[in-house]
Short mmCIF file of C-alpha atoms in Angstrom, two decimals:
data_model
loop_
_atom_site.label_atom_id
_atom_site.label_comp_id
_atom_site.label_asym_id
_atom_site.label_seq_id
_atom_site.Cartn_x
_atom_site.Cartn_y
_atom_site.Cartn_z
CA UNK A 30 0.00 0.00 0.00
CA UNK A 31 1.28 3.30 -1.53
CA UNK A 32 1.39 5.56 2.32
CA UNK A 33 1.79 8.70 0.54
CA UNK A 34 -1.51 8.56 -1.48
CA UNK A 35 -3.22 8.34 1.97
CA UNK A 36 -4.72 11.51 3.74
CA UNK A 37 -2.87 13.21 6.08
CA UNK A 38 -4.84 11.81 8.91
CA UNK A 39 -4.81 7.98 8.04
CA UNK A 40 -0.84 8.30 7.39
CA UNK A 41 -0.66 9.39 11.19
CA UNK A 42 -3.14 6.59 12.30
CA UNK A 43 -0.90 3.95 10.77
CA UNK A 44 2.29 5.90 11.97
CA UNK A 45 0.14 5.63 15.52
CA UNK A 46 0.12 2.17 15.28
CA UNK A 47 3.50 1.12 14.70
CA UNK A 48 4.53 3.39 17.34
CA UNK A 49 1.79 1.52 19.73
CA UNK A 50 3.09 -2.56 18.33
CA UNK A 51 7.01 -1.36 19.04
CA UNK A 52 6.25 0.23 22.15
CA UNK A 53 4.64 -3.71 23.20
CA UNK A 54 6.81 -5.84 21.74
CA UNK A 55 8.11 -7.60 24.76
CA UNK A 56 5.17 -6.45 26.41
CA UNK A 57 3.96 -10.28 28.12
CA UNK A 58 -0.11 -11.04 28.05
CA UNK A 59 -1.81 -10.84 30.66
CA UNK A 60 -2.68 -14.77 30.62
CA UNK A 61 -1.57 -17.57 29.55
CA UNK A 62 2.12 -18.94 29.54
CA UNK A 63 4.72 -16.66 27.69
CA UNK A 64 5.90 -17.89 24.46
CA UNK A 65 9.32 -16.72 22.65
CA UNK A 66 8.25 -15.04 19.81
CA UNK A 67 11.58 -14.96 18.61
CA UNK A 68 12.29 -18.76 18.05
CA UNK A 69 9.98 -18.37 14.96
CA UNK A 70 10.73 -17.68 11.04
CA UNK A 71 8.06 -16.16 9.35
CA UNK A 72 5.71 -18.61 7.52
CA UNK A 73 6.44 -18.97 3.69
CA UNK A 74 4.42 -18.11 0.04
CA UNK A 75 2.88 -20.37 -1.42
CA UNK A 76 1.35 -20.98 -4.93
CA UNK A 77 -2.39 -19.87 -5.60
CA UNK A 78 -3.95 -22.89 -6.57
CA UNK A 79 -7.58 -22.51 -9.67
CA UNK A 80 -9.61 -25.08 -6.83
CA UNK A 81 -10.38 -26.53 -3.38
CA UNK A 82 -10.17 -29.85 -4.88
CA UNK A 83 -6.78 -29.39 -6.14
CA UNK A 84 -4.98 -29.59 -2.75
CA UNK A 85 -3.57 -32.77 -1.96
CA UNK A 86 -5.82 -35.11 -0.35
CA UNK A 87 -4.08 -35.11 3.06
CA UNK A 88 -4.77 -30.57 3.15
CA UNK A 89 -8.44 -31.50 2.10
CA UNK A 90 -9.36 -34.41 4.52
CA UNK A 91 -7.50 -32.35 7.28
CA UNK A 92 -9.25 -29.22 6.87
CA UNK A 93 -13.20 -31.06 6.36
CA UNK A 94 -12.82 -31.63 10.03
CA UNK A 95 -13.21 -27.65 10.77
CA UNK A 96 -15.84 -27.93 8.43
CA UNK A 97 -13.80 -26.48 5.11
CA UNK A 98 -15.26 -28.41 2.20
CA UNK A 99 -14.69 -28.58 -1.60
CA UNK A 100 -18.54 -29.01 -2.50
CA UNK A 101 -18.31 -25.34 -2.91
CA UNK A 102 -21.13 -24.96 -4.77
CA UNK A 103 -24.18 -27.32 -3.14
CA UNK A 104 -22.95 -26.18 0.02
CA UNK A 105 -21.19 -22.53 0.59
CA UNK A 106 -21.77 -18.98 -0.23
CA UNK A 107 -18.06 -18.03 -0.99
CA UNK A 108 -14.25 -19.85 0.14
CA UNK A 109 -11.17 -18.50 1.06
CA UNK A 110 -8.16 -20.47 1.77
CA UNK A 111 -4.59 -18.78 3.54
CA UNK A 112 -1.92 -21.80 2.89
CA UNK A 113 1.05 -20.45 5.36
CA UNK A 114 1.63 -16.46 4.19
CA UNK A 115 -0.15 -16.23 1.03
CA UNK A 116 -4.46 -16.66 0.27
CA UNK A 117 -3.93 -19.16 -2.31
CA UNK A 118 -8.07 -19.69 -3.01
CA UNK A 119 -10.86 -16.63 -2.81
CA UNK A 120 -13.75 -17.37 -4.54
CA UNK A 121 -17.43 -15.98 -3.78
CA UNK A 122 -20.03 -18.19 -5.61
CA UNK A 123 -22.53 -16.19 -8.50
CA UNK A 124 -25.20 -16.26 -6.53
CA UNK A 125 -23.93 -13.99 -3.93
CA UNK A 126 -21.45 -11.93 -6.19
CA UNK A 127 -23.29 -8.89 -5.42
CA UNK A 128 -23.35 -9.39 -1.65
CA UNK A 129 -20.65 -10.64 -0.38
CA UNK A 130 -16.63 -9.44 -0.50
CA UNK A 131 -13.76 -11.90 0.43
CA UNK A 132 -10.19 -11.14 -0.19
CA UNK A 133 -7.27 -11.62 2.19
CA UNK A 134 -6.70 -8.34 4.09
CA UNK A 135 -3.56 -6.31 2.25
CA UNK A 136 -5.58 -6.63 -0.68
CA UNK A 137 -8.74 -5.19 1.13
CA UNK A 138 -6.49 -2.52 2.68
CA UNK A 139 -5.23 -1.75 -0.90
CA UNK A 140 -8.93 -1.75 -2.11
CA UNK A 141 -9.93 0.51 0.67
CA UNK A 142 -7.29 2.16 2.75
CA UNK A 143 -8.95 5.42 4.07
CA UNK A 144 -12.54 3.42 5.05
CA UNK A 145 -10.33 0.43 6.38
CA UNK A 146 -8.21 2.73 8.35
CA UNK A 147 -11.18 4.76 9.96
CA UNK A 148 -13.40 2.25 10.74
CA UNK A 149 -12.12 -0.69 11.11
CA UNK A 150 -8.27 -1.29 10.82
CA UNK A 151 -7.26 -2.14 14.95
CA UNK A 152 -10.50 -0.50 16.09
CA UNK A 153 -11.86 -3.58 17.96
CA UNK A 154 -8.45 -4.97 19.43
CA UNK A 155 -5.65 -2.66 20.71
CA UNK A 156 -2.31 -3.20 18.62
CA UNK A 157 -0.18 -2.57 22.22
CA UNK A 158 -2.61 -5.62 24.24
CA UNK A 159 0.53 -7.44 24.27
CA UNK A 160 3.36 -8.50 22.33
CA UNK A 161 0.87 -11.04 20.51
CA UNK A 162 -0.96 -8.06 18.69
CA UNK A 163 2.51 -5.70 18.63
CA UNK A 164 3.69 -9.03 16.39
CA UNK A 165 0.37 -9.16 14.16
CA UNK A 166 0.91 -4.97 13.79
CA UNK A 167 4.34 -5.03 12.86
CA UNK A 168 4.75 -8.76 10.96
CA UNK A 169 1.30 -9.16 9.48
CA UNK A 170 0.79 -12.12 7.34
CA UNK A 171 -2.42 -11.59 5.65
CA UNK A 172 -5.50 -13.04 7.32
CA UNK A 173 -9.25 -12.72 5.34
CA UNK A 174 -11.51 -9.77 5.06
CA UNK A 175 -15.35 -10.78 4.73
CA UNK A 176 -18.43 -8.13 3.88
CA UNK A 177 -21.96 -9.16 3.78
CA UNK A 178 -23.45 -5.53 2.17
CA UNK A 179 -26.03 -4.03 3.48
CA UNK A 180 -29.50 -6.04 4.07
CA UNK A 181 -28.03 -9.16 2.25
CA UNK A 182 -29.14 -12.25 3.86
CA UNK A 183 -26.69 -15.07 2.76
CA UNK A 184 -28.07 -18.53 3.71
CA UNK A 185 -25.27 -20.78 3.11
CA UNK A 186 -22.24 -20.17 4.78
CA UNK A 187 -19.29 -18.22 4.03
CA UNK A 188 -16.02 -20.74 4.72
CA UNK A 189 -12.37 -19.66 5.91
CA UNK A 190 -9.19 -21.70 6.65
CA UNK A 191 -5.79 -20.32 7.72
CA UNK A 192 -3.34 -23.67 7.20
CA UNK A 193 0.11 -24.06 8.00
CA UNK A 194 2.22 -26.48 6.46
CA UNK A 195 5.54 -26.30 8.38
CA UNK A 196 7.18 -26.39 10.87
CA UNK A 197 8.63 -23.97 13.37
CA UNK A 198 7.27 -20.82 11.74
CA UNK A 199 4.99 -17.88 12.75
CA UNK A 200 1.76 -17.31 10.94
CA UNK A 201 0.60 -13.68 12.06
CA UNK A 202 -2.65 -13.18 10.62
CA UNK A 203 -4.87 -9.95 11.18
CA UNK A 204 -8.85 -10.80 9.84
CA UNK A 205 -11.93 -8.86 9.81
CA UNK A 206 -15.68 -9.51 9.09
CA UNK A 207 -17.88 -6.70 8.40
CA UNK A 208 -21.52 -7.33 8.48
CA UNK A 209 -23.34 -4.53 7.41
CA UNK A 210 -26.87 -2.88 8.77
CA UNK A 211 -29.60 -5.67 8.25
CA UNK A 212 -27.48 -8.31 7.03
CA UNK A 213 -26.98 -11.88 7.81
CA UNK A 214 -24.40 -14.08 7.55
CA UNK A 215 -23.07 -17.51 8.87
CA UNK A 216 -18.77 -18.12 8.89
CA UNK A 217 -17.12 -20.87 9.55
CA UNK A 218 -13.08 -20.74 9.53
CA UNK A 219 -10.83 -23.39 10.75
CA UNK A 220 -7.53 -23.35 11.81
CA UNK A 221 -5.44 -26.04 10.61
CA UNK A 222 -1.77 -27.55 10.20
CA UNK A 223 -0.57 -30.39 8.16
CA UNK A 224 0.18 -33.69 9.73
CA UNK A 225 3.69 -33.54 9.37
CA UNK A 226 3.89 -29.99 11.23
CA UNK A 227 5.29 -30.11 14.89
CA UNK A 228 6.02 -26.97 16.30
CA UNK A 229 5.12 -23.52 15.48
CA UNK A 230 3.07 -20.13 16.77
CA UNK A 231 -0.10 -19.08 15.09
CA UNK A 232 -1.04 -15.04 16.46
CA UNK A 233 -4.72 -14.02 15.36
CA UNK A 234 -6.48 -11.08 15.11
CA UNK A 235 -9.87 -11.00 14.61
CA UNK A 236 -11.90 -7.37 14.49
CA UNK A 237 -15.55 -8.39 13.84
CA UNK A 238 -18.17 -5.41 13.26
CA UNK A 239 -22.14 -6.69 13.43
CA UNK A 240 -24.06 -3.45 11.80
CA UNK A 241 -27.65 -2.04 12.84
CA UNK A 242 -29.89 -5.18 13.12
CA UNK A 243 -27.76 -7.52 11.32
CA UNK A 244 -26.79 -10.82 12.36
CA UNK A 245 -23.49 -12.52 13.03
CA UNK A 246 -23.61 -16.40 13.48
CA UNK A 247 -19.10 -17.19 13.63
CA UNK A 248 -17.46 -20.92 14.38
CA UNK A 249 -13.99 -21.96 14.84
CA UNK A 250 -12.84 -25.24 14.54
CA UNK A 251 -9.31 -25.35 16.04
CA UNK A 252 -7.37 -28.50 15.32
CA UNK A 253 -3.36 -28.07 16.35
CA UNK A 254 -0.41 -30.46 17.54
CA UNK A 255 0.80 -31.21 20.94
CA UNK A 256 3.74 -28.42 20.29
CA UNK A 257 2.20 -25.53 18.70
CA UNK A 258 1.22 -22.36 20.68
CA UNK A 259 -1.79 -20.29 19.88
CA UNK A 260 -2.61 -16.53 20.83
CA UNK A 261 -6.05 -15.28 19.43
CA UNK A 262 -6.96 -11.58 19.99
CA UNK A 263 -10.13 -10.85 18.89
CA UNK A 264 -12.67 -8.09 19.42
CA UNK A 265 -16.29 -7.77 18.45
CA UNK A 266 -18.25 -4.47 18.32
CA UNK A 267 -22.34 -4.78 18.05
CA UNK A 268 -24.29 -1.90 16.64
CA UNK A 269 -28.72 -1.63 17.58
CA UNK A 270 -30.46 -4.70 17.69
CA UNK A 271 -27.52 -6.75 16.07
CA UNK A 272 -26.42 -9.89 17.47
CA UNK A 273 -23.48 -11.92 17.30
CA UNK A 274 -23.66 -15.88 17.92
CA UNK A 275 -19.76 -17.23 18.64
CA UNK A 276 -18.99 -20.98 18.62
CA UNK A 277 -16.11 -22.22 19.76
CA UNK A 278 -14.71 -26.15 19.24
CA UNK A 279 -11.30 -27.71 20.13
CA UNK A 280 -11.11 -31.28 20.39
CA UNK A 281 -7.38 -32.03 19.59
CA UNK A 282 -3.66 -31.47 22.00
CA UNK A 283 -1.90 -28.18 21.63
CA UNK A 284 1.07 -26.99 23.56
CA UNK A 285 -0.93 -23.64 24.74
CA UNK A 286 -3.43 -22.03 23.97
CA UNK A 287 -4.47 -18.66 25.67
CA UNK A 288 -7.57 -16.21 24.36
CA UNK A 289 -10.41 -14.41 26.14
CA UNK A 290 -12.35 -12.66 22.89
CA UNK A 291 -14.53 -9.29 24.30
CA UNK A 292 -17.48 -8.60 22.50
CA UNK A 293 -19.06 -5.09 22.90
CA UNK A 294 -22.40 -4.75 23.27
CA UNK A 295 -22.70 -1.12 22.46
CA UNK A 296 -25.68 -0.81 21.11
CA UNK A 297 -29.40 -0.67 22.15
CA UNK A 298 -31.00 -3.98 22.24
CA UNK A 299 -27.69 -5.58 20.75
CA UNK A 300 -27.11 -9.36 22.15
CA UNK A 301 -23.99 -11.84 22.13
CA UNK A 302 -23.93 -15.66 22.60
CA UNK A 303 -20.45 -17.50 23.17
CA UNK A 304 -20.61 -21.58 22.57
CA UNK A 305 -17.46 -23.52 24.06
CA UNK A 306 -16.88 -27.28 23.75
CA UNK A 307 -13.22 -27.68 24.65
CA UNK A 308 -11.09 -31.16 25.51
CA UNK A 309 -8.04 -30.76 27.22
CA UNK A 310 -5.71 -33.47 25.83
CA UNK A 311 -1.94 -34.76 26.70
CA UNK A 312 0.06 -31.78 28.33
CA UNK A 313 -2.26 -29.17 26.55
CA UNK A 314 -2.39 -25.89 28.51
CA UNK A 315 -5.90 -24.45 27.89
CA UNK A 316 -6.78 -20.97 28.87
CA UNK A 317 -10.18 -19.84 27.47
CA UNK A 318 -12.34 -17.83 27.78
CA UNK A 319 -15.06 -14.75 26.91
CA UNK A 320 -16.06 -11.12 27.65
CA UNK A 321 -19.06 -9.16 26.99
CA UNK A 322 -19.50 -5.41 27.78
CA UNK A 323 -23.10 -4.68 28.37
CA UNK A 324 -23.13 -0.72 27.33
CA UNK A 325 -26.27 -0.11 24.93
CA UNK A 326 -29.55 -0.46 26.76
CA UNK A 327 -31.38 -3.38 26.66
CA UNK A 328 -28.61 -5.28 25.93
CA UNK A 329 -27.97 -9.86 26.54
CA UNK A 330 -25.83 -11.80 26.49
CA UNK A 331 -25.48 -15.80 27.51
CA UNK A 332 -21.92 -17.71 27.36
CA UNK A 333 -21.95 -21.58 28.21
CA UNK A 334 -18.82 -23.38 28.74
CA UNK A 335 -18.23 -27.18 28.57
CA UNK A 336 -14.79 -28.67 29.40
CA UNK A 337 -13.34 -31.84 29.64
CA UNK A 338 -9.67 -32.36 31.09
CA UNK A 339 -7.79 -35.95 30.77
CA UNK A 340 -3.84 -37.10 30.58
CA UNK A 341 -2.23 -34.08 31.96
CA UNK A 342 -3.87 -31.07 30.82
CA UNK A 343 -4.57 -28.05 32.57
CA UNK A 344 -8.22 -25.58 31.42
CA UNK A 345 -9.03 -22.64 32.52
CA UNK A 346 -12.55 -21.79 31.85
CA UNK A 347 -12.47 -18.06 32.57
CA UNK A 348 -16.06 -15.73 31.96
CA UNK A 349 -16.67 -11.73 32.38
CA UNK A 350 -19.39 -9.57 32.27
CA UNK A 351 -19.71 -6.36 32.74
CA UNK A 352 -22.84 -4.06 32.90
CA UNK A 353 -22.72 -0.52 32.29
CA UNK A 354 -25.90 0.15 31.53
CA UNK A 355 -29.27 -0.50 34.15
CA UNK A 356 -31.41 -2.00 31.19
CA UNK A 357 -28.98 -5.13 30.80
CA UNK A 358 -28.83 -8.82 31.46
CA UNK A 359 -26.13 -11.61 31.38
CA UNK A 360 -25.13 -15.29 32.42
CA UNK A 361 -22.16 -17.38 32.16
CA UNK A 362 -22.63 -20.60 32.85
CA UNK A 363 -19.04 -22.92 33.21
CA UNK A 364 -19.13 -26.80 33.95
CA UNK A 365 -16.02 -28.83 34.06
CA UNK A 366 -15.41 -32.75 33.68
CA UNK A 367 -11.82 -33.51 35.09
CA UNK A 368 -11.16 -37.07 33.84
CA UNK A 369 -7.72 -37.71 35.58
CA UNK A 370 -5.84 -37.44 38.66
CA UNK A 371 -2.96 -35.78 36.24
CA UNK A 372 -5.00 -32.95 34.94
CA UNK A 373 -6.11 -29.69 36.28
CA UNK A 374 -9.28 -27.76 35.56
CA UNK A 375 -10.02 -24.01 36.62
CA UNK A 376 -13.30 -22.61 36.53
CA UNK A 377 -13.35 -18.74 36.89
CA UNK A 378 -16.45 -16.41 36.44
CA UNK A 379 -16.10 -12.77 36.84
CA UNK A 380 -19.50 -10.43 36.94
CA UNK A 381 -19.45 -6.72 37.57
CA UNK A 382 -21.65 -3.54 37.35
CA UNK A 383 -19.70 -0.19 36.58
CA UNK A 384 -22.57 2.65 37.21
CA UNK A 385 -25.52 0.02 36.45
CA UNK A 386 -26.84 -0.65 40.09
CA UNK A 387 -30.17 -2.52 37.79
CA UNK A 388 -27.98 -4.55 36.18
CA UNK A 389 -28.48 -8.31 36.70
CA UNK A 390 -26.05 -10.53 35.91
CA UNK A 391 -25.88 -14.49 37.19
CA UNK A 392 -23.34 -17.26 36.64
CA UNK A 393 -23.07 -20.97 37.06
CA UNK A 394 -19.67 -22.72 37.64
CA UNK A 395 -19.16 -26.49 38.63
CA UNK A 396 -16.55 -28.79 38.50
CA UNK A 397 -17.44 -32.56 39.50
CA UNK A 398 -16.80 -36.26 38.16
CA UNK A 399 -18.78 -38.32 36.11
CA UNK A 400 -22.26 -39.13 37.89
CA UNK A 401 -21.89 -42.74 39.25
CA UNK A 402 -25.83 -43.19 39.00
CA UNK A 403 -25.67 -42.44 35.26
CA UNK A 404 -23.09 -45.00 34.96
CA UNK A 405 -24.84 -47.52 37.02
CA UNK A 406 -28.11 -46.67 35.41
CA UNK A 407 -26.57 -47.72 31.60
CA UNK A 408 -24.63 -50.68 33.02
CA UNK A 409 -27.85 -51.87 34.50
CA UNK A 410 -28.79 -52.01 30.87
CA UNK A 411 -25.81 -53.97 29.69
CA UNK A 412 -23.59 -50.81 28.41
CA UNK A 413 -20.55 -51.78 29.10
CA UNK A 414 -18.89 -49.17 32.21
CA UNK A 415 -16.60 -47.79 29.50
CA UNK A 416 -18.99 -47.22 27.17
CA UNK A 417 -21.22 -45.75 29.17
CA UNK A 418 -18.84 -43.68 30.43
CA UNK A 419 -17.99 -42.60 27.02
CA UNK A 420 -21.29 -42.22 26.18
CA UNK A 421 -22.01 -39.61 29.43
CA UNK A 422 -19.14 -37.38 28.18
CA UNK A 423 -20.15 -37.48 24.65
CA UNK A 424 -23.94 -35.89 25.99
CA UNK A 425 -21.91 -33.86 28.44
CA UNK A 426 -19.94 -31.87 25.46
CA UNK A 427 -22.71 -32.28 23.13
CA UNK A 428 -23.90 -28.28 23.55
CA UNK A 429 -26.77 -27.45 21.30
CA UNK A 430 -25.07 -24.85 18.52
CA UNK A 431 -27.42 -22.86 16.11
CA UNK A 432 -26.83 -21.97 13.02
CA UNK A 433 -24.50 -24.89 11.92
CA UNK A 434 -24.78 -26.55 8.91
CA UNK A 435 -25.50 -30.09 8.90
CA UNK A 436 -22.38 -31.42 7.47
CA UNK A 437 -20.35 -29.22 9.99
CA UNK A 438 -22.86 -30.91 12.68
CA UNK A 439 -21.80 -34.03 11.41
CA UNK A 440 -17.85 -32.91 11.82
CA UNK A 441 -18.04 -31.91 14.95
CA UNK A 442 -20.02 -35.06 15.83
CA UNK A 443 -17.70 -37.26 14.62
CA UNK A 444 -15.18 -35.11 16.99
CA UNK A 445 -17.21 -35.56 19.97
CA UNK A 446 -17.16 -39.51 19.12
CA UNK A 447 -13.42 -39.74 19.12
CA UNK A 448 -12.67 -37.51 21.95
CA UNK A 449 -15.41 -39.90 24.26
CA UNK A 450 -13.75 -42.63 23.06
CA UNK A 451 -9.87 -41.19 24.15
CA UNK A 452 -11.68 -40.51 27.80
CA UNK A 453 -12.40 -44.32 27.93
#
């Protein structure tokens, strides 16, 4: 991007936030454990490729399990696939040419530099939270940019993936989904890495924008490796009578993973929903969790947690929400199955009311073992104990999601199936 074709105030905004990223650079986050940024080359280009279907079989069967499919046209709206630093696939089927825009984000930022800048461009998420988003700022490496125009309602879903296919590398990417006043739209993006990929850093950030009375249903699908570190940052900003939906899944190890996404309710009547269904695997460390800011009036918001800890994992289920405004209303509700004598689980609401003495806001939190009546009650019917057991966890994770797809439901079915089955 040309700077010098920019207007004077969107050269200093940019100039504002490289100043803010170098200033944080070492700056550690808040949670999580630290990771050495340093020990990481910067992921590589890649070839753009004419199809989905073209990847080798291994990319594609890896990637349908966060949902990313190659039956573009029977069964999504538009595609975009980020193979280490370069989008190698965009495509955005007829149908919905005229409604929706996805591109990787230099190319949006070329397209639109002074409305990027402005509006959304590190509006949601500060570039100095912590030496995560200072990395992102200074050593972007694309990410997607989605718009559903204005009072478009797209019915299938929009799909992303951001895959990595080596090792020891840092994949830096910086996304954002604009859905404009009245519009609806459904995305689901999955985070992958090939088979052969061992150890590595993927830093996210994720500025999502829900216009005037439109509707944002998102799901993530995160499937890593028992060495590779993760760092989301993502931010969420919801305009009158919008509401965002978030879904969350991760059934598979990873070395850490830390992210707690705020969503800001700032308009009137605006609402936000947050999904988790989270396994804690081998020696995965598993921090997680959400906060909503309750500012417009008349604002909601619900965020259910289920966990499941085995081997020698360690969870934290972490939940905040704050009221600002009288006219508001909120619960978190965290439950936690800890499935070893090895693992750890944490469990760690957080309500408060700035100003907003008619704010209500509630929580649930419980951590317990397996109910040994529900096990006795299926052996009693010849299940087997570890099937049964299996079988209670399965239910136990098994949160109703709306808005997904039915071959997504299916995917993250199958996930369920095989995690139960590890817990036996």
């Amino acid at each position: 991007m040309d700077e010098s074709k920019l207007s004077a105030p969107v050269r200093e905004r940019l100039a504002e936030i490289r100043r803010l990223a170098e200033a944080a650079s070492d700056k550690p986050a808040a949670l999580g454990p630290d990771v050495d940024v340093s020990r990481f080359r910067t992921v590589s280009e890649r070839r753009r490729v004419e199809s989905i279907a073209s990847l080798e079989k291994q990319v594609r069967e890896t990637v349908l399990m966060s949902g990313f499919t190659a039956e573009e046209e029977a069964e999504r709206s538009a595609s975009f696939f980020q193979m280490d630093r370069t989008p190698i696939y965009e495509r955005v089927m007829d149908a919905f040419g005229g409604a929706v825009e996805v591109t990787g984000t230099e190319e949006a930022m070329a397209a639109h530099p002074e409305e990027m800048v402005e509006r959304y461009w590190w509006r949601a998420v500060a570039p100095d939270k912590d030496k995560y988003t200072a990395l992102v700022a200074l050593h972007q490496t694309e990410g997607y940019f989605i718009r559903v125009k204005a009072g478009a309602k797209v019915e299938k879903p929009i799909q992303a993936c951001l895959f990595i296919s080596e090792s020891n590398v840092s994949q830096n990417v910086h996304n954002v989904i604009i859905v404009e006043d009245g519009a609806e739209a459904n995305v689901i993006t999955g985070c992958n890495i090939h088979a052969e990929v061992r150890e590595g850093l993927h830093a996210g950030i994720s500025e999502f924008y829900v216009g005037k009375g439109a509707t944002l249903i998102f799901t993530m699908i995160h499937n890593w490796a028992e060495d590779f570190s993760v760092r989301p940052r993502t931010g969420v900003i919801v305009e009158d009578d919008g509401t965002y939906v978030n879904n969350y899944v991760l059934m598979r190890p990873v070395k850490s993973i830390q992210a707690f996404p705020v969503a800001r309710l700032e308009g009137a009547r605006s609402r936000a929903v947050f999904n988790t269904i989270v396994t804690g695997l081998a020696d995965s460390v598993i921090d997680l969790g959400t906060e909503t800011q309750l500012i417009g009036e008349g604002s909601r918001s619900e965020a259910i947690a289920r966990t499941v800890s085995r081997d020698r994992s360690v969870v934290y289920s972490r939940g905040r929400l704050v009221g600002r405004t009288d006219d508001c209303k909120a619960h978190l509700d965290c439950r936690g199955i800890v499935r070893s004598p090895e693992s750890t689980q944490w469990a760690i609401p957080d309500l408060a009311s700035e100003g907003a003495p008619g704010a209500e806001l509630s929580h649930e939190a419980a951590i317990s073992p397996i109910a040994e009546e529900e096990v006795y009650y299926l052996m009693s019917r010849g299940v087997p104990k570890d099937e049964a057991v299996s079988m209670i966890t399965r239910g136990f994770l098994d949160l109703e999601i709306p808005g997904l797809p039915p071959a997504l439901r299916r995917q993250i079915d199958r996930a369920l199936e095989e995690a139960s089955r590890e817990s036996m």
